[in-house]
Amino acid sequence: MPDAAYSKPLEELLDQLGASRSGLPEEEAAVRLERYGPNQLQTTPSASPWKLLAEQFRNVLIITLLVATVLSAFLGHGLEAVAIAVIVLFAVLLGFIQEYRAEKAIEALRRMAAPASKVIRDGREQMIPALELVPGDLVAIAAGDRIPADVRLVEAVNLRTDEAALTGESLPSEKDSAVTLPEGTPVGDRRNMLFAGTSAVHGRGLAVVTATAMQTEFGLIAGMLQRVESEKTPLQKNLDKVGASLARAALVIVAVIVVLGIVRGQPFIDILIFGIALAVAVVPEALPAVVTISLALGVQRMVKRNALMRRLPAVETLGSTTVICSDKTGTLTRDEMTVRRLYIAELDISVAGSGYRPEGEMTLDGGSGELPKAARELLQAGALCNDAALDRSPEGEWKISGDPTEAALIVAARKAGLDERDLRKRFPRIDEQPFSSETKRMTTVHRSDAASFAIVKGAPEVLLPACSHALDASGQPEALDDSSRLAILEKVESMGRDALRVIGIARKDSAGIAEASDGLTFLGLAGMIDPPREEAKGAVERCIAAGIRPVMITGDHPVTARAVARELGILRQGRVVSGVEIEAMDEIALVEAAGSAEVFARVSPEHKLRIVEALQKRGEVVAMTGDGVNDAPALKRADIGISMGISGTDVSREASAMTLLDDNFSSIVAAIEEGRGIYDNIKKYLTYLLSSNIGELGLMAGATLLGIPLPLTAVQILYVNLATDGLPALALAVDPAEPGIMQRPPNDPKKGIFSRSVLALMLAGGLWSTLVNLVLFEWSRHSGRSLSEAMTMTFVSLVLIQFFKAYNFRSEKEHVFRKPFSNKWLNLAIAWELVMLAAIIYVPVLTAPFGTFAMPAEDWVIVVCGALTVVPVIEAVKWLIRSGRL
């Protein structure tokens, strides 16, 4: 397959491909099919379900829990073994289900391939399956066809294709078979090429296949998707570190206890059981389940705000997002061409409204009053020289058929009260000359009561030389001199600088096609643009207020991108970088440019991927939004890929971590707010869980080092870790968000969850719990109480301290008395756990396995008073945090 087929003269390319204008012989096509393989995207071998399941066990915390399960079972502690095994199984199965559904992007790309193609072989036109196409085949293209492979045009008649899914270009791309382009021309500017997976919207053509399967532009994207690896989220990285640290701590503790026991002459089996009990105390068995369940609950809340998460761990990444890289077409803009400005008889007219809804006023700039007659003449002509149609669906949505540029003229006419359907009945079309890239204009001839008249629509620079007159404001023709033509062309340039696509319209009375080449009367200009979404500007402002930098990445022209970005408030003081500039940059230069660039224009899929990676190398947490196939690799590589649920392609949705159900950019802000709340809650329950484990570890290790009996049994420790810790932790996962959550900077991923203040709270709560419970255990043992009663009092004290800490850890800075009971789920969890605690102490069938004793009232008073002391200790630490001392 030839390289840079767009840059070779056509005849040279045909010779290189061994092709001719009569097509390949069937025998040669069969040989090439054997050599190149079928024209379909290849996938990497999919992982078997068993392999995916095995991957779930590549987690340090899970492995540590499994070791504890095996050792507990081996030593006869069946209850502990079963409990730990259930938790492990639950976490593993949830992870497996997520992984099993995650990788579908390549399949979606395959579904976009054309099922059949019209090909010329042995001089005959025939339909064959698209997968049988080979390089050198001659393919016939007509309006409405899906392009089956990458092809170089041999002939093109008024051919335009929709390449939005590949390049991000909102307008159909005009094609020209006669041009030969320089090497390095961006995909969106290759006017002599058509690309697999795009579609023809107008005209017809004949083309030779230059690339099939994985060598097409679509195939290159598929290959990038196979090579791109998703980044681990900050939470996953933090939990991996926690898991590794806890596993090491467990091994060290077991080793220390065994060595101390041997030195003291204790039986080996006894000290090994002690070591396992301490290891169980170190590892928060509920943590994998609590993380998974809390993220799942967060996902349910986000769906209500029109954001669907496909990867659970990505939820908390939203809270750390520092940059949003947004595609322009269909994401920040409506993907609906709209007339914004009219220019008639030296008058500027602003057109309100956006999209295809025919609502919006037309007003003269700098004044008021009725529209001049010339404006209605212009809009009427634009609606007649037009093949588009505007209809309203049963659901009330306005839909177009035909070219978006022509549809914009139809909508503008409707806004002025001119219905194209009525106009076409009054002035039926009797002849036409379609738009072509050579003439750059379209001509239609219409019949009226008086006589026929011609309307010409096209590029102003082509139209003006053919005009001898122009309408004045009252609709009367006046002579058009060179200075007037220059003034109109200057207006065209001015509108172009505002990223408006400008169409000129002229008319000639008593004329047919042949007479419409000169002597025209210029009616005016229509400037149009794919407008920004109304709600996008407000969403951009909220992002900036939240410390998040929005960056536009688009395949569109730099002038258009600059204008849209400036209107939305994205382009403020930064620079606009083009795809050509990116191509010339090495990795270091691009990383530097990514720090100041606010708009990247005319970029290819490879560029988008490089931009995301460059931002990540600068330490940014990158969210990438997009809806086209061209966005898929960058969506997958980003820390969080965000696709569009309505207008997005299957490919972009499958490659992303989050899908916007309403395609509304402002939903991203709502999702980020929810993500920040989830991140805060993760900090809360991690602080709570690990502080509890520090308290348990300190209690068990302190008793061992002091040479006194263990204050808790292994069953009691396991119960505290799974039940007492688990439910309050889940309740903290749904804690209401704190005020001002979107007025603060993003969470710093470099600092991670365990900031200095979090560590201070965690250690203060854990160490104070250790001290209180060791003192209580020793005092109760020496106060005439039995060992069983002393252990029970210590067990209850530990549980109550955990409960008080759950309320304290609802905020990192605010005191516990600020709306202390506003989390109803935490209230219910504590109430349930108190009932369970009472049952364990007083129900005979439970006292034996848990080794508890029925406590009298005076013991309860002592225990509650001791447990309450943790509140002022944690509040003192919060005061230090608020005052900036921590």
PDB file of C-alpha atoms in Angstrom, residues 174-432:
ATOM      1  CA  GLU A 174     -15.529  19.423  -0.431  1.00  0.00           C
ATOM      2  CA  LYS A 175     -13.569  16.992  -2.580  1.00  0.00           C
ATOM      3  CA  ASP A 176     -11.463  17.600  -5.680  1.00  0.00           C
ATOM      4  CA  SER A 177      -9.960  14.812  -7.780  1.00  0.00           C
ATOM      5  CA  ALA A 178      -7.660  17.149  -9.742  1.00  0.00           C
ATOM      6  CA  VAL A 179      -5.398  18.340  -6.923  1.00  0.00           C
ATOM      7  CA  THR A 180      -2.125  16.833  -5.742  1.00  0.00           C
ATOM      8  CA  LEU A 181      -1.220  17.855  -2.199  1.00  0.00           C
ATOM      9  CA  PRO A 182       2.146  18.232  -0.444  1.00  0.00           C
ATOM     10  CA  GLU A 183       3.315  15.578   2.001  1.00  0.00           C
ATOM     11  CA  GLY A 184       2.348  16.299   5.589  1.00  0.00           C
ATOM     12  CA  THR A 185      -1.062  17.705   4.693  1.00  0.00           C
ATOM     13  CA  PRO A 186      -3.401  17.107   7.688  1.00  0.00           C
ATOM     14  CA  VAL A 187      -6.155  14.521   7.269  1.00  0.00           C
ATOM     15  CA  GLY A 188      -8.874  17.193   7.335  1.00  0.00           C
ATOM     16  CA  ASP A 189      -7.286  19.029   4.374  1.00  0.00           C
ATOM     17  CA  ARG A 190      -6.763  16.038   2.058  1.00  0.00           C
ATOM     18  CA  ARG A 191      -9.344  17.075  -0.539  1.00  0.00           C
ATOM     19  CA  ASN A 192      -8.407  14.328  -2.979  1.00  0.00           C
ATOM     20  CA  MET A 193      -8.968  11.507  -0.477  1.00  0.00           C
ATOM     21  CA  LEU A 194     -11.979   9.779   1.097  1.00  0.00           C
ATOM     22  CA  PHE A 195     -11.650   7.830   4.329  1.00  0.00           C
ATOM     23  CA  ALA A 196     -13.103   4.566   5.600  1.00  0.00           C
ATOM     24  CA  GLY A 197     -16.016   5.016   8.000  1.00  0.00           C
ATOM     25  CA  THR A 198     -16.990   8.485   6.714  1.00  0.00           C
ATOM     26  CA  SER A 199     -19.937   9.038   4.353  1.00  0.00           C
ATOM     27  CA  ALA A 200     -20.761  10.904   1.143  1.00  0.00           C
ATOM     28  CA  VAL A 201     -23.495  13.524   1.611  1.00  0.00           C
ATOM     29  CA  HIS A 202     -23.575  15.076  -1.866  1.00  0.00           C
ATOM     30  CA  GLY A 203     -22.470  14.322  -5.420  1.00  0.00           C
ATOM     31  CA  ARG A 204     -20.719  11.288  -6.791  1.00  0.00           C
ATOM     32  CA  GLY A 205     -17.241  10.049  -7.559  1.00  0.00           C
ATOM     33  CA  LEU A 206     -14.903   7.309  -8.695  1.00  0.00           C
ATOM     34  CA  ALA A 207     -11.897   6.385  -6.556  1.00  0.00           C
ATOM     35  CA  VAL A 208      -9.059   3.891  -6.296  1.00  0.00           C
ATOM     36  CA  VAL A 209      -8.485   2.033  -3.022  1.00  0.00           C
ATOM     37  CA  THR A 210      -5.160   2.993  -1.420  1.00  0.00           C
ATOM     38  CA  ALA A 211      -5.483   1.368   2.017  1.00  0.00           C
ATOM     39  CA  THR A 212      -7.680  -1.263   3.635  1.00  0.00           C
ATOM     40  CA  ALA A 213      -8.253  -2.736   7.095  1.00  0.00           C
ATOM     41  CA  MET A 214      -5.676  -1.668   9.697  1.00  0.00           C
ATOM     42  CA  GLN A 215      -3.812   0.587   7.208  1.00  0.00           C
ATOM     43  CA  THR A 216      -6.765   2.999   6.908  1.00  0.00           C
ATOM     44  CA  GLU A 217      -7.054   6.094   9.104  1.00  0.00           C
ATOM     45  CA  PHE A 218      -9.732   4.220  11.064  1.00  0.00           C
ATOM     46  CA  GLY A 219      -7.416   1.232  11.349  1.00  0.00           C
ATOM     47  CA  LEU A 220      -4.609   3.424  12.688  1.00  0.00           C
ATOM     48  CA  ILE A 221      -6.990   4.651  15.397  1.00  0.00           C
ATOM     49  CA  ALA A 222      -7.920   1.054  16.197  1.00  0.00           C
ATOM     50  CA  GLY A 223      -4.224   0.225  16.474  1.00  0.00           C
ATOM     51  CA  MET A 224      -3.673   3.147  18.837  1.00  0.00           C
ATOM     52  CA  LEU A 225      -6.574   1.974  20.994  1.00  0.00           C
ATOM     53  CA  GLN A 226      -4.943  -1.443  21.279  1.00  0.00           C
ATOM     54  CA  ARG A 227      -1.652   0.126  22.348  1.00  0.00           C
ATOM     55  CA  VAL A 228      -3.035   2.781  24.681  1.00  0.00           C
ATOM     56  CA  GLU A 229      -3.123   1.738  28.311  1.00  0.00           C
ATOM     57  CA  SER A 230      -5.535   3.351  30.735  1.00  0.00           C
ATOM     58  CA  GLU A 231      -3.912   5.256  33.564  1.00  0.00           C
ATOM     59  CA  LYS A 232      -4.524   4.124  37.135  1.00  0.00           C
ATOM     60  CA  THR A 233      -6.601   6.622  39.069  1.00  0.00           C
ATOM     61  CA  PRO A 234      -5.130   8.478  42.077  1.00  0.00           C
ATOM     62  CA  LEU A 235      -7.328   6.337  44.342  1.00  0.00           C
ATOM     63  CA  GLN A 236      -6.032   3.100  42.828  1.00  0.00           C
ATOM     64  CA  LYS A 237      -2.444   4.302  43.248  1.00  0.00           C
ATOM     65  CA  ASN A 238      -3.089   5.340  46.860  1.00  0.00           C
ATOM     66  CA  LEU A 239      -4.817   2.073  47.718  1.00  0.00           C
ATOM     67  CA  ASP A 240      -1.994   0.083  46.109  1.00  0.00           C
ATOM     68  CA  LYS A 241       0.455   1.936  48.366  1.00  0.00           C
ATOM     69  CA  VAL A 242      -1.756   1.391  51.411  1.00  0.00           C
ATOM     70  CA  GLY A 243      -2.152  -2.298  50.584  1.00  0.00           C
ATOM     71  CA  ALA A 244       1.588  -2.790  50.129  1.00  0.00           C
ATOM     72  CA  SER A 245       2.362  -0.900  53.357  1.00  0.00           C
ATOM     73  CA  LEU A 246      -0.196  -2.881  55.353  1.00  0.00           C
ATOM     74  CA  ALA A 247       1.063  -6.186  53.962  1.00  0.00           C
ATOM     75  CA  ARG A 248       4.635  -5.306  54.927  1.00  0.00           C
ATOM     76  CA  ALA A 249       3.458  -4.197  58.370  1.00  0.00           C
ATOM     77  CA  ALA A 250       1.583  -7.484  58.834  1.00  0.00           C
ATOM     78  CA  LEU A 251       4.680  -9.536  57.954  1.00  0.00           C
ATOM     79  CA  VAL A 252       6.908  -7.470  60.255  1.00  0.00           C
ATOM     80  CA  ILE A 253       4.429  -7.769  63.138  1.00  0.00           C
ATOM     81  CA  VAL A 254       4.136 -11.545  62.787  1.00  0.00           C
ATOM     82  CA  ALA A 255       7.933 -11.868  62.671  1.00  0.00           C
ATOM     83  CA  VAL A 256       8.446  -9.616  65.720  1.00  0.00           C
ATOM     84  CA  ILE A 257       5.806 -11.424  67.767  1.00  0.00           C
ATOM     85  CA  VAL A 258       7.173 -14.856  66.887  1.00  0.00           C
ATOM     86  CA  VAL A 259      10.722 -13.788  67.796  1.00  0.00           C
ATOM     87  CA  LEU A 260       9.603 -12.227  71.095  1.00  0.00           C
ATOM     88  CA  GLY A 261       7.563 -15.328  71.934  1.00  0.00           C
ATOM     89  CA  ILE A 262      10.463 -17.676  71.257  1.00  0.00           C
ATOM     90  CA  VAL A 263      12.767 -15.510  73.402  1.00  0.00           C
ATOM     91  CA  ARG A 264      10.220 -15.707  76.228  1.00  0.00           C
ATOM     92  CA  GLY A 265       9.876 -19.457  75.818  1.00  0.00           C
ATOM     93  CA  GLN A 266       6.205 -19.461  74.728  1.00  0.00           C
ATOM     94  CA  PRO A 267       4.824 -22.355  72.630  1.00  0.00           C
ATOM     95  CA  PHE A 268       5.362 -21.713  68.906  1.00  0.00           C
ATOM     96  CA  ILE A 269       1.723 -22.404  67.907  1.00  0.00           C
ATOM     97  CA  ASP A 270       0.436 -19.921  70.517  1.00  0.00           C
ATOM     98  CA  ILE A 271       2.672 -17.097  69.406  1.00  0.00           C
ATOM     99  CA  LEU A 272       1.819 -17.833  65.744  1.00  0.00           C
ATOM    100  CA  ILE A 273      -1.892 -17.437  66.547  1.00  0.00           C
ATOM    101  CA  PHE A 274      -1.078 -14.168  68.333  1.00  0.00           C
ATOM    102  CA  GLY A 275       0.822 -13.014  65.211  1.00  0.00           C
ATOM    103  CA  ILE A 276      -2.112 -13.836  62.935  1.00  0.00           C
ATOM    104  CA  ALA A 277      -4.488 -11.994  65.252  1.00  0.00           C
ATOM    105  CA  LEU A 278      -2.269  -8.912  64.986  1.00  0.00           C
ATOM    106  CA  ALA A 279      -2.027  -9.280  61.211  1.00  0.00           C
ATOM    107  CA  VAL A 280      -5.821  -9.395  61.070  1.00  0.00           C
ATOM    108  CA  ALA A 281      -5.876  -6.195  63.146  1.00  0.00           C
ATOM    109  CA  VAL A 282      -3.540  -4.455  60.692  1.00  0.00           C
ATOM    110  CA  VAL A 283      -5.475  -5.244  57.505  1.00  0.00           C
ATOM    111  CA  PRO A 284      -8.833  -3.435  57.093  1.00  0.00           C
ATOM    112  CA  GLU A 285     -10.796  -6.380  55.699  1.00  0.00           C
ATOM    113  CA  ALA A 286     -13.802  -4.181  54.882  1.00  0.00           C
ATOM    114  CA  LEU A 287     -11.771  -1.728  52.780  1.00  0.00           C
ATOM    115  CA  PRO A 288     -12.072  -3.387  49.303  1.00  0.00           C
ATOM    116  CA  ALA A 289     -15.818  -3.859  49.735  1.00  0.00           C
ATOM    117  CA  VAL A 290     -16.395  -0.370  51.151  1.00  0.00           C
ATOM    118  CA  VAL A 291     -14.434   1.280  48.302  1.00  0.00           C
ATOM    119  CA  THR A 292     -16.358  -0.653  45.640  1.00  0.00           C
ATOM    120  CA  ILE A 293     -19.781  -0.115  47.213  1.00  0.00           C
ATOM    121  CA  SER A 294     -19.203   3.586  47.893  1.00  0.00           C
ATOM    122  CA  LEU A 295     -18.098   4.200  44.300  1.00  0.00           C
ATOM    123  CA  ALA A 296     -21.154   2.297  43.038  1.00  0.00           C
ATOM    124  CA  LEU A 297     -23.413   4.496  45.199  1.00  0.00           C
ATOM    125  CA  GLY A 298     -21.666   7.558  43.794  1.00  0.00           C
ATOM    126  CA  VAL A 299     -22.336   6.292  40.271  1.00  0.00           C
ATOM    127  CA  GLN A 300     -26.054   6.046  41.031  1.00  0.00           C
ATOM    128  CA  ARG A 301     -26.118   9.657  42.233  1.00  0.00           C
ATOM    129  CA  MET A 302     -24.233  10.831  39.139  1.00  0.00           C
ATOM    130  CA  VAL A 303     -26.734   9.183  36.779  1.00  0.00           C
ATOM    131  CA  LYS A 304     -29.374  11.490  38.250  1.00  0.00           C
ATOM    132  CA  ARG A 305     -27.160  14.359  37.114  1.00  0.00           C
ATOM    133  CA  ASN A 306     -26.850  12.967  33.554  1.00  0.00           C
ATOM    134  CA  ALA A 307     -23.362  11.475  33.957  1.00  0.00           C
ATOM    135  CA  LEU A 308     -22.947   7.727  33.501  1.00  0.00           C
ATOM    136  CA  MET A 309     -19.711   6.182  34.805  1.00  0.00           C
ATOM    137  CA  ARG A 310     -18.359   3.115  33.025  1.00  0.00           C
ATOM    138  CA  ARG A 311     -15.294   2.611  35.263  1.00  0.00           C
ATOM    139  CA  LEU A 312     -15.894   2.790  38.997  1.00  0.00           C
ATOM    140  CA  PRO A 313     -12.413   3.959  40.106  1.00  0.00           C
ATOM    141  CA  ALA A 314     -12.626   6.929  37.701  1.00  0.00           C
ATOM    142  CA  VAL A 315     -15.371   8.477  39.857  1.00  0.00           C
ATOM    143  CA  GLU A 316     -12.952   9.925  42.369  1.00  0.00           C
ATOM    144  CA  THR A 317     -10.629  11.131  39.574  1.00  0.00           C
ATOM    145  CA  LEU A 318     -13.204  13.824  38.849  1.00  0.00           C
ATOM    146  CA  GLY A 319     -12.354  15.401  42.191  1.00  0.00           C
ATOM    147  CA  SER A 320      -8.714  15.747  41.131  1.00  0.00           C
ATOM    148  CA  THR A 321      -9.319  16.972  37.569  1.00  0.00           C
ATOM    149  CA  THR A 322      -7.183  20.011  36.749  1.00  0.00           C
ATOM    150  CA  VAL A 323      -7.634  20.231  32.959  1.00  0.00           C
ATOM    151  CA  ILE A 324     -10.621  19.497  30.707  1.00  0.00           C
ATOM    152  CA  CYS A 325      -9.630  18.943  27.085  1.00  0.00           C
ATOM    153  CA  SER A 326     -12.824  19.435  25.122  1.00  0.00           C
ATOM    154  CA  ASP A 327     -13.599  18.678  21.527  1.00  0.00           C
ATOM    155  CA  LYS A 328     -15.365  21.605  19.838  1.00  0.00           C
ATOM    156  CA  THR A 329     -17.901  20.139  17.435  1.00  0.00           C
ATOM    157  CA  GLY A 330     -20.980  18.766  19.160  1.00  0.00           C
ATOM    158  CA  THR A 331     -19.510  19.208  22.633  1.00  0.00           C
ATOM    159  CA  LEU A 332     -18.958  22.930  23.086  1.00  0.00           C
ATOM    160  CA  THR A 333     -20.979  23.724  19.950  1.00  0.00           C
ATOM    161  CA  ARG A 334     -24.376  22.494  18.793  1.00  0.00           C
ATOM    162  CA  ASP A 335     -23.143  20.888  15.532  1.00  0.00           C
ATOM    163  CA  GLU A 336     -25.946  22.845  13.849  1.00  0.00           C
ATOM    164  CA  MET A 337     -24.918  25.569  11.370  1.00  0.00           C
ATOM    165  CA  THR A 338     -26.667  28.870  12.135  1.00  0.00           C
ATOM    166  CA  VAL A 339     -26.827  32.186  10.276  1.00  0.00           C
ATOM    167  CA  ARG A 340     -25.491  34.819  12.670  1.00  0.00           C
ATOM    168  CA  ARG A 341     -25.175  37.870  10.425  1.00  0.00           C
ATOM    169  CA  LEU A 342     -26.582  39.319   7.198  1.00  0.00           C
ATOM    170  CA  TYR A 343     -25.023  42.127   5.159  1.00  0.00           C
ATOM    171  CA  ILE A 344     -27.325  43.992   2.803  1.00  0.00           C
ATOM    172  CA  ALA A 345     -26.877  47.380   1.145  1.00  0.00           C
ATOM    173  CA  GLU A 346     -24.119  48.433   3.596  1.00  0.00           C
ATOM    174  CA  LEU A 347     -26.344  47.389   6.525  1.00  0.00           C
ATOM    175  CA  ASP A 348     -25.377  44.775   9.146  1.00  0.00           C
ATOM    176  CA  ILE A 349     -28.206  42.638  10.511  1.00  0.00           C
ATOM    177  CA  SER A 350     -27.737  40.400  13.560  1.00  0.00           C
ATOM    178  CA  VAL A 351     -29.697  37.153  13.677  1.00  0.00           C
ATOM    179  CA  ALA A 352     -30.560  35.787  17.133  1.00  0.00           C
ATOM    180  CA  GLY A 353     -31.134  32.155  18.065  1.00  0.00           C
ATOM    181  CA  SER A 354     -28.962  29.114  17.504  1.00  0.00           C
ATOM    182  CA  GLY A 355     -29.353  25.710  15.975  1.00  0.00           C
ATOM    183  CA  TYR A 356     -32.188  24.553  13.756  1.00  0.00           C
ATOM    184  CA  ARG A 357     -35.029  25.928  15.879  1.00  0.00           C
ATOM    185  CA  PRO A 358     -36.582  28.665  13.674  1.00  0.00           C
ATOM    186  CA  GLU A 359     -36.846  31.185  16.491  1.00  0.00           C
ATOM    187  CA  GLY A 360     -34.907  34.423  16.885  1.00  0.00           C
ATOM    188  CA  GLU A 361     -35.168  38.102  16.054  1.00  0.00           C
ATOM    189  CA  MET A 362     -33.342  39.982  13.319  1.00  0.00           C
ATOM    190  CA  THR A 363     -32.145  43.439  14.274  1.00  0.00           C
ATOM    191  CA  LEU A 364     -30.252  46.189  12.479  1.00  0.00           C
ATOM    192  CA  ASP A 365     -26.914  46.884  14.158  1.00  0.00           C
ATOM    193  CA  GLY A 366     -26.768  50.311  15.755  1.00  0.00           C
ATOM    194  CA  GLY A 367     -30.445  50.991  15.392  1.00  0.00           C
ATOM    195  CA  SER A 368     -33.928  49.594  15.353  1.00  0.00           C
ATOM    196  CA  GLY A 369     -36.866  49.402  13.016  1.00  0.00           C
ATOM    197  CA  GLU A 370     -38.242  46.993  10.475  1.00  0.00           C
ATOM    198  CA  LEU A 371     -36.040  44.865   8.279  1.00  0.00           C
ATOM    199  CA  PRO A 372     -35.361  46.462   4.906  1.00  0.00           C
ATOM    200  CA  LYS A 373     -37.070  44.947   1.886  1.00  0.00           C
ATOM    201  CA  ALA A 374     -33.672  43.875   0.575  1.00  0.00           C
ATOM    202  CA  ALA A 375     -33.247  41.554   3.596  1.00  0.00           C
ATOM    203  CA  ARG A 376     -36.415  39.642   2.686  1.00  0.00           C
ATOM    204  CA  GLU A 377     -35.215  39.414  -0.927  1.00  0.00           C
ATOM    205  CA  LEU A 378     -31.910  37.935   0.273  1.00  0.00           C
ATOM    206  CA  LEU A 379     -33.554  35.390   2.596  1.00  0.00           C
ATOM    207  CA  GLN A 380     -36.135  34.404  -0.041  1.00  0.00           C
ATOM    208  CA  ALA A 381     -33.404  33.787  -2.591  1.00  0.00           C
ATOM    209  CA  GLY A 382     -31.389  31.768  -0.076  1.00  0.00           C
ATOM    210  CA  ALA A 383     -34.407  29.545   0.619  1.00  0.00           C
ATOM    211  CA  LEU A 384     -35.147  28.973  -3.090  1.00  0.00           C
ATOM    212  CA  CYS A 385     -31.586  28.225  -4.250  1.00  0.00           C
ATOM    213  CA  ASN A 386     -31.519  25.391  -1.743  1.00  0.00           C
ATOM    214  CA  ASP A 387     -31.989  21.600  -1.558  1.00  0.00           C
ATOM    215  CA  ALA A 388     -32.258  21.267   2.230  1.00  0.00           C
ATOM    216  CA  ALA A 389     -35.435  20.661   4.224  1.00  0.00           C
ATOM    217  CA  LEU A 390     -36.472  21.495   7.794  1.00  0.00           C
ATOM    218  CA  ASP A 391     -39.037  19.371   9.644  1.00  0.00           C
ATOM    219  CA  ARG A 392     -40.266  18.937  13.176  1.00  0.00           C
ATOM    220  CA  SER A 393     -40.210  15.441  14.686  1.00  0.00           C
ATOM    221  CA  PRO A 394     -43.160  14.030  16.666  1.00  0.00           C
ATOM    222  CA  GLU A 395     -41.076  14.671  19.803  1.00  0.00           C
ATOM    223  CA  GLY A 396     -40.908  18.373  18.935  1.00  0.00           C
ATOM    224  CA  GLU A 397     -37.254  18.457  17.826  1.00  0.00           C
ATOM    225  CA  TRP A 398     -36.242  20.278  14.640  1.00  0.00           C
ATOM    226  CA  LYS A 399     -34.384  18.080  12.149  1.00  0.00           C
ATOM    227  CA  ILE A 400     -32.794  18.827   8.812  1.00  0.00           C
ATOM    228  CA  SER A 401     -32.092  16.834   5.702  1.00  0.00           C
ATOM    229  CA  GLY A 402     -29.445  17.952   3.252  1.00  0.00           C
ATOM    230  CA  ASP A 403     -26.427  20.190   3.552  1.00  0.00           C
ATOM    231  CA  PRO A 404     -26.077  22.002   6.942  1.00  0.00           C
ATOM    232  CA  THR A 405     -25.068  25.259   5.227  1.00  0.00           C
ATOM    233  CA  GLU A 406     -28.240  25.254   3.124  1.00  0.00           C
ATOM    234  CA  ALA A 407     -30.297  24.268   6.179  1.00  0.00           C
ATOM    235  CA  ALA A 408     -28.977  27.349   7.993  1.00  0.00           C
ATOM    236  CA  LEU A 409     -30.389  29.552   5.200  1.00  0.00           C
ATOM    237  CA  ILE A 410     -33.766  27.777   5.473  1.00  0.00           C
ATOM    238  CA  VAL A 411     -33.872  28.415   9.238  1.00  0.00           C
ATOM    239  CA  ALA A 412     -32.916  32.084   8.753  1.00  0.00           C
ATOM    240  CA  ALA A 413     -35.758  32.514   6.233  1.00  0.00           C
ATOM    241  CA  ARG A 414     -38.232  30.904   8.660  1.00  0.00           C
ATOM    242  CA  LYS A 415     -37.138  33.395  11.348  1.00  0.00           C
ATOM    243  CA  ALA A 416     -38.203  36.184   8.970  1.00  0.00           C
ATOM    244  CA  GLY A 417     -41.563  34.521   8.360  1.00  0.00           C
ATOM    245  CA  LEU A 418     -40.619  32.991   5.004  1.00  0.00           C
ATOM    246  CA  ASP A 419     -41.554  29.316   4.658  1.00  0.00           C
ATOM    247  CA  GLU A 420     -39.493  27.597   1.984  1.00  0.00           C
ATOM    248  CA  ARG A 421     -42.313  25.156   1.252  1.00  0.00           C
ATOM    249  CA  ASP A 422     -44.639  28.004   0.277  1.00  0.00           C
ATOM    250  CA  LEU A 423     -41.909  29.757  -1.677  1.00  0.00           C
ATOM    251  CA  ARG A 424     -41.154  26.621  -3.685  1.00  0.00           C
ATOM    252  CA  LYS A 425     -44.823  26.347  -4.616  1.00  0.00           C
ATOM    253  CA  ARG A 426     -45.003  30.009  -5.653  1.00  0.00           C
ATOM    254  CA  PHE A 427     -41.718  29.928  -7.539  1.00  0.00           C
ATOM    255  CA  PRO A 428     -41.195  26.326  -8.788  1.00  0.00           C
ATOM    256  CA  ARG A 429     -37.702  25.358  -9.870  1.00  0.00           C
ATOM    257  CA  ILE A 430     -37.430  24.697 -13.629  1.00  0.00           C
ATOM    258  CA  ASP A 431     -33.672  24.317 -14.065  1.00  0.00           C
ATOM    259  CA  GLU A 432     -30.500  24.111 -11.988  1.00  0.00           C
TER     260      GLU A 432
END
